Coordinates of C-alpha atoms and ligand atoms in Angstrom, one line a residue:
X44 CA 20.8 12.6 20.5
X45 CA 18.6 10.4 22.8
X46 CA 16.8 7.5 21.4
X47 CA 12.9 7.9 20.6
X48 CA 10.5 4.5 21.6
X49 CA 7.5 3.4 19.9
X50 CA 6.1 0.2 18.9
X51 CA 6.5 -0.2 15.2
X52 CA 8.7 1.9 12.6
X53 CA 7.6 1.6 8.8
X54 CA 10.3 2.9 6.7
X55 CA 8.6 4.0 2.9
X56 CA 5.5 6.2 3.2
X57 CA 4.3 5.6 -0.2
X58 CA 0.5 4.3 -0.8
X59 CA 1.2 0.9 0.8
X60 CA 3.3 2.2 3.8
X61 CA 0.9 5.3 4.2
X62 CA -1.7 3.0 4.4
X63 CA -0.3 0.9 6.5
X64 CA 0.7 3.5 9.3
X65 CA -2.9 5.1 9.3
X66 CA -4.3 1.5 9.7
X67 CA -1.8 1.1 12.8
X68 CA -2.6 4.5 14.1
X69 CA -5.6 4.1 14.2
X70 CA -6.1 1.1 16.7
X71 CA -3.4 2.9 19.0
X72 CA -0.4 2.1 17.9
X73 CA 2.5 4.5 18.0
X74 CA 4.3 4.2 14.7
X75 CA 7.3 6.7 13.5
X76 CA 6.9 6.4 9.3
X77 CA 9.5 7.7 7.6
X78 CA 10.4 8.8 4.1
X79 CA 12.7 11.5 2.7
X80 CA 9.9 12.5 0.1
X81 CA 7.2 13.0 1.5
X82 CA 4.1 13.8 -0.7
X83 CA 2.7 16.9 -1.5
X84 CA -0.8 18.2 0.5
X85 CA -4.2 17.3 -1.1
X86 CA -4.8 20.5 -2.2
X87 CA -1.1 21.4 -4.1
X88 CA -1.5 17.6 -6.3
X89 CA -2.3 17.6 -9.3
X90 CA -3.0 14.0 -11.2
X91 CA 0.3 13.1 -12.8
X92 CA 0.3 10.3 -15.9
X93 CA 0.0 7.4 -13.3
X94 CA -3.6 5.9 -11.9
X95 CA -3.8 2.8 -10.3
X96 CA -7.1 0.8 -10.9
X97 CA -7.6 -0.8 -7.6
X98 CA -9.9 -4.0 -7.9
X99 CA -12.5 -5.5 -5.1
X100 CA -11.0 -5.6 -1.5
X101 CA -8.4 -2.3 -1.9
X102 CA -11.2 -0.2 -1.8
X103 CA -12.7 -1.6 1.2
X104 CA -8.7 -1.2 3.0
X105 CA -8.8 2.7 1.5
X106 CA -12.0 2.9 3.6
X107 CA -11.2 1.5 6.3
X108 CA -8.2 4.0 6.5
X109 CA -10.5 7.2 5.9
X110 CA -9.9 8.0 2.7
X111 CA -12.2 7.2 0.2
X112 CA -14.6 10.0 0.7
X113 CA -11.9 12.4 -0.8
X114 CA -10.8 10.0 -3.1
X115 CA -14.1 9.0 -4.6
X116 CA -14.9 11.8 -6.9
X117 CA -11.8 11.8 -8.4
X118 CA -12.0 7.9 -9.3
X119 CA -13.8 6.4 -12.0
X120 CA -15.9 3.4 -11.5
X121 CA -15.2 0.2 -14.1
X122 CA -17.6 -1.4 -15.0
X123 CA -16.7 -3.3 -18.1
X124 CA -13.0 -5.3 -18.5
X125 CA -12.2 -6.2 -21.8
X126 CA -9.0 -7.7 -23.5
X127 CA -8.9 -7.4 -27.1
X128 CA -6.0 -9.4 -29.1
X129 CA -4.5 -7.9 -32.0
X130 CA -1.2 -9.8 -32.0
X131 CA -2.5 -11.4 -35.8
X132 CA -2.2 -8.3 -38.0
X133 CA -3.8 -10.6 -40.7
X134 CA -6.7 -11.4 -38.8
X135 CA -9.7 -10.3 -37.1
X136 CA -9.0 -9.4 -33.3
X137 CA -10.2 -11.6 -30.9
X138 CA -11.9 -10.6 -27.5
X139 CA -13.6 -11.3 -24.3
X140 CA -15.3 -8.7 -21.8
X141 CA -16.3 -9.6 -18.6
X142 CA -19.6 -7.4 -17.3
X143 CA -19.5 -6.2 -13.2
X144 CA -23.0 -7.3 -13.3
X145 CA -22.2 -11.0 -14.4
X146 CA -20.5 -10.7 -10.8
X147 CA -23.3 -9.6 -8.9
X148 CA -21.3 -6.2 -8.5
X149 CA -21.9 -2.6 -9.9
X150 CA -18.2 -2.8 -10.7
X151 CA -15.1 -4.2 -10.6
X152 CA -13.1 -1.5 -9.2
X153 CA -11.7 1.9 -9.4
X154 CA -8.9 3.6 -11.4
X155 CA -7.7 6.5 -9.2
X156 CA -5.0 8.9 -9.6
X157 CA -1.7 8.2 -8.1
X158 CA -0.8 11.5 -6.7
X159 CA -3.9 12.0 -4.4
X160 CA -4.2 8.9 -3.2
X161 CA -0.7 9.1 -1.5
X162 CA -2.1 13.2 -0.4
X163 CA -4.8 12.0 0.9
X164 CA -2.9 9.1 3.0
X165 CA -0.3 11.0 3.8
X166 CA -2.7 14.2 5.0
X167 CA -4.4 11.2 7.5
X168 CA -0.6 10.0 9.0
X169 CA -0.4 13.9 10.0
X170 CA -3.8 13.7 11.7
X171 CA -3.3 10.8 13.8
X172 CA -1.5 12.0 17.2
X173 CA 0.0 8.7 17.5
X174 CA 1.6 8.6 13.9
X175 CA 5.1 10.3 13.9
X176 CA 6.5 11.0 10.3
X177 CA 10.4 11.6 10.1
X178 CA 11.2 13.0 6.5
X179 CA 14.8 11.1 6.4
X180 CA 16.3 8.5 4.8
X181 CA 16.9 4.8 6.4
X182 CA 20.4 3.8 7.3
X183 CA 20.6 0.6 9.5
X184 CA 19.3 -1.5 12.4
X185 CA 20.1 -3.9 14.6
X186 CA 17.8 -6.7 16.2
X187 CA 18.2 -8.6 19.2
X188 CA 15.9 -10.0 21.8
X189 CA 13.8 -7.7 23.1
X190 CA 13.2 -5.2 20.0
X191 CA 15.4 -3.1 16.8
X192 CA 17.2 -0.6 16.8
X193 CA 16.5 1.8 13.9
X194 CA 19.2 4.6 12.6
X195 CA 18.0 7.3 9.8
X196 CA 20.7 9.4 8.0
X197 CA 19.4 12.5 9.5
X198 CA 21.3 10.6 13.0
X199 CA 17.9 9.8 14.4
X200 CA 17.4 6.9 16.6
X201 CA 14.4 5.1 16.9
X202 CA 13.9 1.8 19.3
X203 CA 10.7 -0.4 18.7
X204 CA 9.6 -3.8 18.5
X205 CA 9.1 -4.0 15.2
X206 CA 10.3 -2.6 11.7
X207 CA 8.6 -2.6 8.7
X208 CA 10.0 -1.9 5.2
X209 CA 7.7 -0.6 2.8
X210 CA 10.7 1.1 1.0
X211 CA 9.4 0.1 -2.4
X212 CA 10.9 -2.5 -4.9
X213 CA 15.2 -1.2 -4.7
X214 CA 14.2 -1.5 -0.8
X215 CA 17.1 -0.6 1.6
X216 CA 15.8 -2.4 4.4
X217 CA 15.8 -5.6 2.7
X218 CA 18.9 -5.3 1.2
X219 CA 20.6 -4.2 4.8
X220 CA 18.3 -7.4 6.2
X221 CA 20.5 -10.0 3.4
X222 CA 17.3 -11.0 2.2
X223 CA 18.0 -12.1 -1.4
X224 CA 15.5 -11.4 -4.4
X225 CA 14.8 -13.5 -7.8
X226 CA 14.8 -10.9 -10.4
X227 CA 13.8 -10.5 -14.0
X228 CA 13.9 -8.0 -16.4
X229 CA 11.6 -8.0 -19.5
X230 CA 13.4 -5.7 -20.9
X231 CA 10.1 -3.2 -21.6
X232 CA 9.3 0.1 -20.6
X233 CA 5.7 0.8 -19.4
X234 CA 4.6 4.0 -20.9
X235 CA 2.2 5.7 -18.9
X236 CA -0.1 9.4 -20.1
X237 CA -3.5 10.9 -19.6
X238 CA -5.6 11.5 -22.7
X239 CA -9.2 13.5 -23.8
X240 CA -11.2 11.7 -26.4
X241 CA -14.2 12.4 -28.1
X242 CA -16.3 9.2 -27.7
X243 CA -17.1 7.6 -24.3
X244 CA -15.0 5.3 -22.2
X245 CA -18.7 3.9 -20.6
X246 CA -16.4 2.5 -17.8
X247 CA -14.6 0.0 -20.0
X248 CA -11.1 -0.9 -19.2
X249 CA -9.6 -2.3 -22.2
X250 CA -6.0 -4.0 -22.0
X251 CA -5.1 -4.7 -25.8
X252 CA -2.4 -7.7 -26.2
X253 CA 0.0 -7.1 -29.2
X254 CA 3.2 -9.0 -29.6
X255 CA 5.5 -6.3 -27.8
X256 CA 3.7 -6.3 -24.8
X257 CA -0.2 -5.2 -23.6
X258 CA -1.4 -1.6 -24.1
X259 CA -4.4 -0.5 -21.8
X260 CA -6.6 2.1 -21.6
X261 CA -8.7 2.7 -18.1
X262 CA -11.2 5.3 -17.5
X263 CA -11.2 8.2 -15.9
X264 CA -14.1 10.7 -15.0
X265 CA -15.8 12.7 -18.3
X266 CA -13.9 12.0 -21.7
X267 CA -10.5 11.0 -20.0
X268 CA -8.4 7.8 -19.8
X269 CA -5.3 6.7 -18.4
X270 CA -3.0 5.0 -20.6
X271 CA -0.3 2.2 -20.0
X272 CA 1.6 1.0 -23.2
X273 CA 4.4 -1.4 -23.0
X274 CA 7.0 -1.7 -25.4
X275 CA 10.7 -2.9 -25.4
X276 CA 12.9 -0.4 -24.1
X277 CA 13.9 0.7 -27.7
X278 CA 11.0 1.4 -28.9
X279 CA 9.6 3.4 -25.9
X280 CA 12.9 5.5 -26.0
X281 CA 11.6 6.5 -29.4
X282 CA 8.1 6.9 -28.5
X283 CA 8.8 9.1 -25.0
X284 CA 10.8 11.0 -27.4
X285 CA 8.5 12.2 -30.4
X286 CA 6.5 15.6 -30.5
X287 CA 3.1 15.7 -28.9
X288 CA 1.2 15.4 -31.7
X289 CA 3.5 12.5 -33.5
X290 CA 3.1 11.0 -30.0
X291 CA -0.6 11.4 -30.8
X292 CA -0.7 9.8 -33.8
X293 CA 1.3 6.6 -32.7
X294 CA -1.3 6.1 -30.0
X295 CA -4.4 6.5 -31.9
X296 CA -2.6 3.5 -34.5
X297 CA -1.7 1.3 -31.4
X298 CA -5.2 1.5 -30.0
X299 CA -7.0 1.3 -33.1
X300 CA -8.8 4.5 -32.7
X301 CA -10.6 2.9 -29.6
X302 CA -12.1 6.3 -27.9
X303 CA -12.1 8.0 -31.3
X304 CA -10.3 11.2 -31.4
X305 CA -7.2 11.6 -29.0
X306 CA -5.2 14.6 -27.4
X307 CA -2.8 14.1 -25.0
X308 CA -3.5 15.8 -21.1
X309 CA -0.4 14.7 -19.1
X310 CA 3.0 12.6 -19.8
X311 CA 4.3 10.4 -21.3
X312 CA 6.2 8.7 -18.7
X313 CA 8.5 5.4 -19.0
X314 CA 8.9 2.9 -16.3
X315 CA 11.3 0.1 -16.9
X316 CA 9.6 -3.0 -15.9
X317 CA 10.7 -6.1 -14.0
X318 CA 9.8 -8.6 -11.4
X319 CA 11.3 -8.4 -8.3
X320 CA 10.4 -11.2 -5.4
X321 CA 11.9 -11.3 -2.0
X322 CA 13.0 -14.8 -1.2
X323 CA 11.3 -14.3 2.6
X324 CA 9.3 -11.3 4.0
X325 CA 10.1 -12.1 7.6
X326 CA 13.8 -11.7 9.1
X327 CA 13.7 -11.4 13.3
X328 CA 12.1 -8.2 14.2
X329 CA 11.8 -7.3 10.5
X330 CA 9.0 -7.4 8.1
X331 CA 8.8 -6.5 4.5
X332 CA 5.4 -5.8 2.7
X333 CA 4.3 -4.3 -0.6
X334 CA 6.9 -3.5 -3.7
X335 CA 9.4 -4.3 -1.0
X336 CA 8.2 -7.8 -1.3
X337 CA 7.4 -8.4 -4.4
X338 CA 6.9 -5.8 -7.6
X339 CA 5.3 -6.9 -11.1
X340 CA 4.8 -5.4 -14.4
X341 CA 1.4 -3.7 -14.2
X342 CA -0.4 -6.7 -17.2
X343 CA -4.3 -6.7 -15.0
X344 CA -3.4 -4.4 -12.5
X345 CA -2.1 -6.8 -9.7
X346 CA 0.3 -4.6 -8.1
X347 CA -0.9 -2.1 -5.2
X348 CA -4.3 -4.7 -4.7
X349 CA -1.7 -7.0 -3.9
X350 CA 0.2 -4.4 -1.7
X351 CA -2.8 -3.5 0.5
X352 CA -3.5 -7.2 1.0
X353 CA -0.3 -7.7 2.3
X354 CA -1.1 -3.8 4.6
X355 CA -4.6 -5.1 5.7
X356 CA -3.5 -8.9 7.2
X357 CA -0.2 -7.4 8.6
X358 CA -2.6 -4.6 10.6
X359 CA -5.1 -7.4 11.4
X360 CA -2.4 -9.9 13.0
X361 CA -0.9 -7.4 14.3
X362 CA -3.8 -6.0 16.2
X363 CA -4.8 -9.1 17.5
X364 CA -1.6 -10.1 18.9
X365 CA -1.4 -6.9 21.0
X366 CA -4.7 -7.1 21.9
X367 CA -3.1 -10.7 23.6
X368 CA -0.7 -8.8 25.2
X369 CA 1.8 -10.3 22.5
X370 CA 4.8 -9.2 21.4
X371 CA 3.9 -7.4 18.0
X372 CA 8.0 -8.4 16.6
X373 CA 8.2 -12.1 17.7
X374 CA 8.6 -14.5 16.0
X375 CA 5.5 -16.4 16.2
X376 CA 3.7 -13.2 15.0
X377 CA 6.1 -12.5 12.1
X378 CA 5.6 -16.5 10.9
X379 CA 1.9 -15.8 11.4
X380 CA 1.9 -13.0 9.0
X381 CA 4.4 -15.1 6.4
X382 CA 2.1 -18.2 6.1
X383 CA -1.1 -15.7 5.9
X384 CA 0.5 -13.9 2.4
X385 CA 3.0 -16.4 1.1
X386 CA 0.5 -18.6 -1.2
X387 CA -1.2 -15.2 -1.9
X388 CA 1.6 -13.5 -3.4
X389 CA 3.2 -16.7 -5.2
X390 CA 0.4 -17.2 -7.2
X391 CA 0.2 -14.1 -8.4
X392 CA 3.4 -13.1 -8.8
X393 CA 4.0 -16.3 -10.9
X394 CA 0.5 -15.5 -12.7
X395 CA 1.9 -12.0 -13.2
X396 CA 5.1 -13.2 -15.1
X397 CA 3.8 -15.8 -17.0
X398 CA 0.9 -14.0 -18.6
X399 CA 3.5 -11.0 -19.3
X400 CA 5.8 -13.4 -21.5
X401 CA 2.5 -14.9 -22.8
X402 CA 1.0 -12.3 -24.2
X403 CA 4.5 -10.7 -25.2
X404 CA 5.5 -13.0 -27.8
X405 CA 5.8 -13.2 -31.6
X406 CA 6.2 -17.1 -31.6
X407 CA 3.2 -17.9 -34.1
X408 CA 2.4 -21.0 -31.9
X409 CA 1.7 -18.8 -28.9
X410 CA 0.2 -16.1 -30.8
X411 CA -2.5 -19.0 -31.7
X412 CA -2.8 -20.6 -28.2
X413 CA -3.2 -16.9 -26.8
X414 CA -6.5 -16.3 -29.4
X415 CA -7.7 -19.4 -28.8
X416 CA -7.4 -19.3 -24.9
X417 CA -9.4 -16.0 -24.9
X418 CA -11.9 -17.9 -27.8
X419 CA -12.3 -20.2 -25.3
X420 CA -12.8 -18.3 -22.4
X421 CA -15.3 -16.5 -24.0
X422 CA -17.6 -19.0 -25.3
X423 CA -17.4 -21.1 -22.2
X424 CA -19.7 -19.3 -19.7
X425 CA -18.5 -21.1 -16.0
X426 CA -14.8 -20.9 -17.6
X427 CA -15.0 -17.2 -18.2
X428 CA -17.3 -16.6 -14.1
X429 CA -14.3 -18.7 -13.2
X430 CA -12.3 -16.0 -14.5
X431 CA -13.6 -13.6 -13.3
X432 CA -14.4 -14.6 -10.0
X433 CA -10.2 -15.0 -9.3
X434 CA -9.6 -12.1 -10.3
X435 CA -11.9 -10.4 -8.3
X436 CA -12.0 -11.3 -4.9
X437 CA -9.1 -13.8 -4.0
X438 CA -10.2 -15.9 -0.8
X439 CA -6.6 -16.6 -0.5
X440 CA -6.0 -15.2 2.9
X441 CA -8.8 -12.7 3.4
X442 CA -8.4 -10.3 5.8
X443 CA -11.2 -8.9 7.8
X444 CA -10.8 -5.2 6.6
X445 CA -10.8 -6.7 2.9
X446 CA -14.2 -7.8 4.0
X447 CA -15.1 -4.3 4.9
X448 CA -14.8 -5.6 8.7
X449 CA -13.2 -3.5 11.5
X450 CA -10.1 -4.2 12.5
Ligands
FAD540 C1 3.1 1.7 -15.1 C2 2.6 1.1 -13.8 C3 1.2 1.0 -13.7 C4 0.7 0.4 -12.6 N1 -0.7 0.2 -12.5 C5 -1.2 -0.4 -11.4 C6 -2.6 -0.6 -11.3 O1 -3.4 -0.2 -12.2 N2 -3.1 -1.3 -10.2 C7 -2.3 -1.7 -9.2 O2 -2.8 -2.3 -8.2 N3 -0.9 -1.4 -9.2 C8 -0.4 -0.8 -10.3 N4 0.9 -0.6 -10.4 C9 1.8 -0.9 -9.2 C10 1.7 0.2 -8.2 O3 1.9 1.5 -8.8 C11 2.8 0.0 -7.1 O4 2.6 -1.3 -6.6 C12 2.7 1.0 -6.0 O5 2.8 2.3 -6.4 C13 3.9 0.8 -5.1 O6 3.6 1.2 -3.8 P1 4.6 1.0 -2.6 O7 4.1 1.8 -1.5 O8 4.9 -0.5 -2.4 O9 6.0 1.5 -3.1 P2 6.5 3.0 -3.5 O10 5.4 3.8 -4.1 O11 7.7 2.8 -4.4 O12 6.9 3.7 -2.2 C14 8.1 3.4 -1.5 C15 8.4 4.6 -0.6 O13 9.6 4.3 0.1 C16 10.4 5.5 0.1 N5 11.8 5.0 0.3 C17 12.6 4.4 -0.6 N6 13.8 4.2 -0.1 C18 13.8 4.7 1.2 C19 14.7 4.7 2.3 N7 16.0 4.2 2.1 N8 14.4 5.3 3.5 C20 13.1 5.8 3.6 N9 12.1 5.7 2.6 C21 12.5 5.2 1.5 C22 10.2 6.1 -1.2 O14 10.5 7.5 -1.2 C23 8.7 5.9 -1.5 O15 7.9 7.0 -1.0 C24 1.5 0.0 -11.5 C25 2.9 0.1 -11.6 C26 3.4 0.7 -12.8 C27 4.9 0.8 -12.9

């Protein structure tokens, strides 16, 4: 079988991957994505349990890629964020919301569903002449001076100057790559469904912090939310295995009848949770970005946003470096794109983790630090901008398509 040449492979064409073939494709680069799922057309999804509320800058990347006008109407807007902790049975609950408006912004982001978002990214890699998708598996590579050598399982054999894994958080191509990860298991289970209820959302995302772990409910369009409620593994074992209506009922008690009356529309799902960061996104000719880099547990919704960062700067530098008549898998180029995302993805992986054993604690000193802390937050106005601000729009390492900016 002869060898096929392009300029970059990406290996994992799930939202971060997708997005980040479409982004190459489009500026001219040939790029062979491969996957051995790939997702189902726009028109045969249906949403599935999982959304992904995508905050600030992601929605200017999902733009830039072409996708937001199909994606739009299936999104709800938030306008409203507000965490609510109930962790003190005894006591009143404490909370804080944080208004788009206070930000200058009509809102803070999106929830959209998980299944056409990748349809709709994957239906734009099949439109792009210069995109070439291999449904197949990764098996090895081998770097040397002057490019890589890609091998898929289906025997394929692909040389190009770069790779890119994108594989997701067990990712082959890091492991194959010796790049070590730090690890760590919280030991919960993220359960994730769809549900109708009778009173309006009005765009309020509401993450409630109890002492097993947060529990949020983000909107959807009309009456619907998307749920994710973490528990230890234990206990979600129990709950992913009640009736539908006992199922109901435990819900409705854990978000203190929030949206009024419930009924369930898709799921429940469980995803174990963990952290997994790579100790170095870069290895010659190699470079890892998205859950393949670094996955969190999904406390404020850091994970894909933090993904399509890493997608938009590695498109940017890599277009400019071509446009220099630069070779895209150098090293010079890779170390670029390293010092551009490491303090972005530190901090908020390390953000991530603590606040996740923060807010999942029974110790009754923490439990009080945690209510005061959002007391605090609250009552402080610049504190609580402050807040906000961070959480919106990083600065760290803005790329120009994050900007809304072309490439
Ligand atoms: C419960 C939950 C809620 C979440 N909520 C949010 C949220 O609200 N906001 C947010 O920003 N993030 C959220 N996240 C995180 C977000 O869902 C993930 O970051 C995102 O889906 C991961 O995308 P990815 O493209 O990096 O990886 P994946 O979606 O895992 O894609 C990896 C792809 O690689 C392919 N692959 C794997 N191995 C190979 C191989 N050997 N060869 C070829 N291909 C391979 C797979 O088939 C897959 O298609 C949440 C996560 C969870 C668990």
């Amino acid at each position: 079988m002869g060898t096929k040449q392009t300029d970059i492979v990406i290996i994992g064409a799930g939202a971060a991957g997708a997005t980040l073939a479409v982004l190459l494709g489009q500026v001219g680069f040939d790029v062979v994505l491969v996957d051995p799922y790939p997702p189902k057309s726009f028109k045969q999804t249906e949403t599935t349990g999982r959304t992904v509320a995508l905050i600030g800058s992601s929605v200017e990347i999902l733009k830039a890629a072409g996708v937001w006008d199909k994606l739009e109407g299936l999104s709800c807007p938030m306008h409203t964020m507000k965490i609510i902790d109930v962790s003190k049975g005894d006591k009143e609950p404490v909370s804080i919301e944080f208004d788009a408006m206070d930000a200058g912004r009509d809102e803070f982001g999106y929830n959209i569903p998980n299944a056409p978002l990748r349809a709709a990214l994957f239906e734009r890699v099949q439109k792009l002449k210069n995109i070439q998708f291999r449904e197949a598996r990764f098996h090895d590579y081998r770097a040397d001076e002057h490019g890589v050598t890609v091998r898929l399982d289906s025997g394929d054999e692909i040389r190009a100057q770069l790779l890119i894994g994108a594989d997701g958080k067990n990712s082959a191509v890091r492991e194959f790559a010796g790049i070590q990860t730090r690890n760590h298991d919280y030991g919960q289970t993220a359960i994730t469904c769809i549900i109708n209820h009778s009173k309006s959302h009005q765009n309020i995302s509401t993450e409630c912090h109890t002492p097993n772990g947060p529990t949020a409910t983000v909107p959807m369009p009309g009456n619907q939310s998307s749920v994710v409620w973490v528990e230890t593994h234990e206990k979600a074992e129990g709950l992913l295995h009640l009736k539908k209506h006992e199922f109901e009922q435990a819900l409705q008690a854990q978000i203190h009848n929030l949206l009024g009356g419930l009924t369930l529309e898709k799921g429940p799902e469980g995803w174990p949770l963990d952290t997994v960061k790579a100790r170095d996104i870069i290895a010659p000719r190699l470079a890892l970005a998205a859950e393949a880099a670094h996955a969190l547990p999904p406390i404020t919704a850091q994970g894909l946003n933090l993904s399509l960062r890493d997608v938009a700067t590695l498109a940017e530098i890599l277009t400019d470096k071509a446009r220099l008549g630069v070779d895209i898998g150098s090293q010079p180029v890779l170390n670029a794109y390293k010092k551009r995302r490491h303090l972005d993805i530190d901090t908020r992986v390390a953000g991530v983790d603590i606040l996740n054993r923060f807010v999942a604690n029974d110790v009754a000193a923490i439990k009080g630090a945690r209510r005061a802390g959002l007391k605090t937050l609250d009552s402080i106005y610049p504190l609580k901008m402050l807040a906000m601000r961070v959480g919106l729009s990083p600065k760290i390492d803005e790329s120009r398509l994050a900007r809304g900016e072309a490439l």
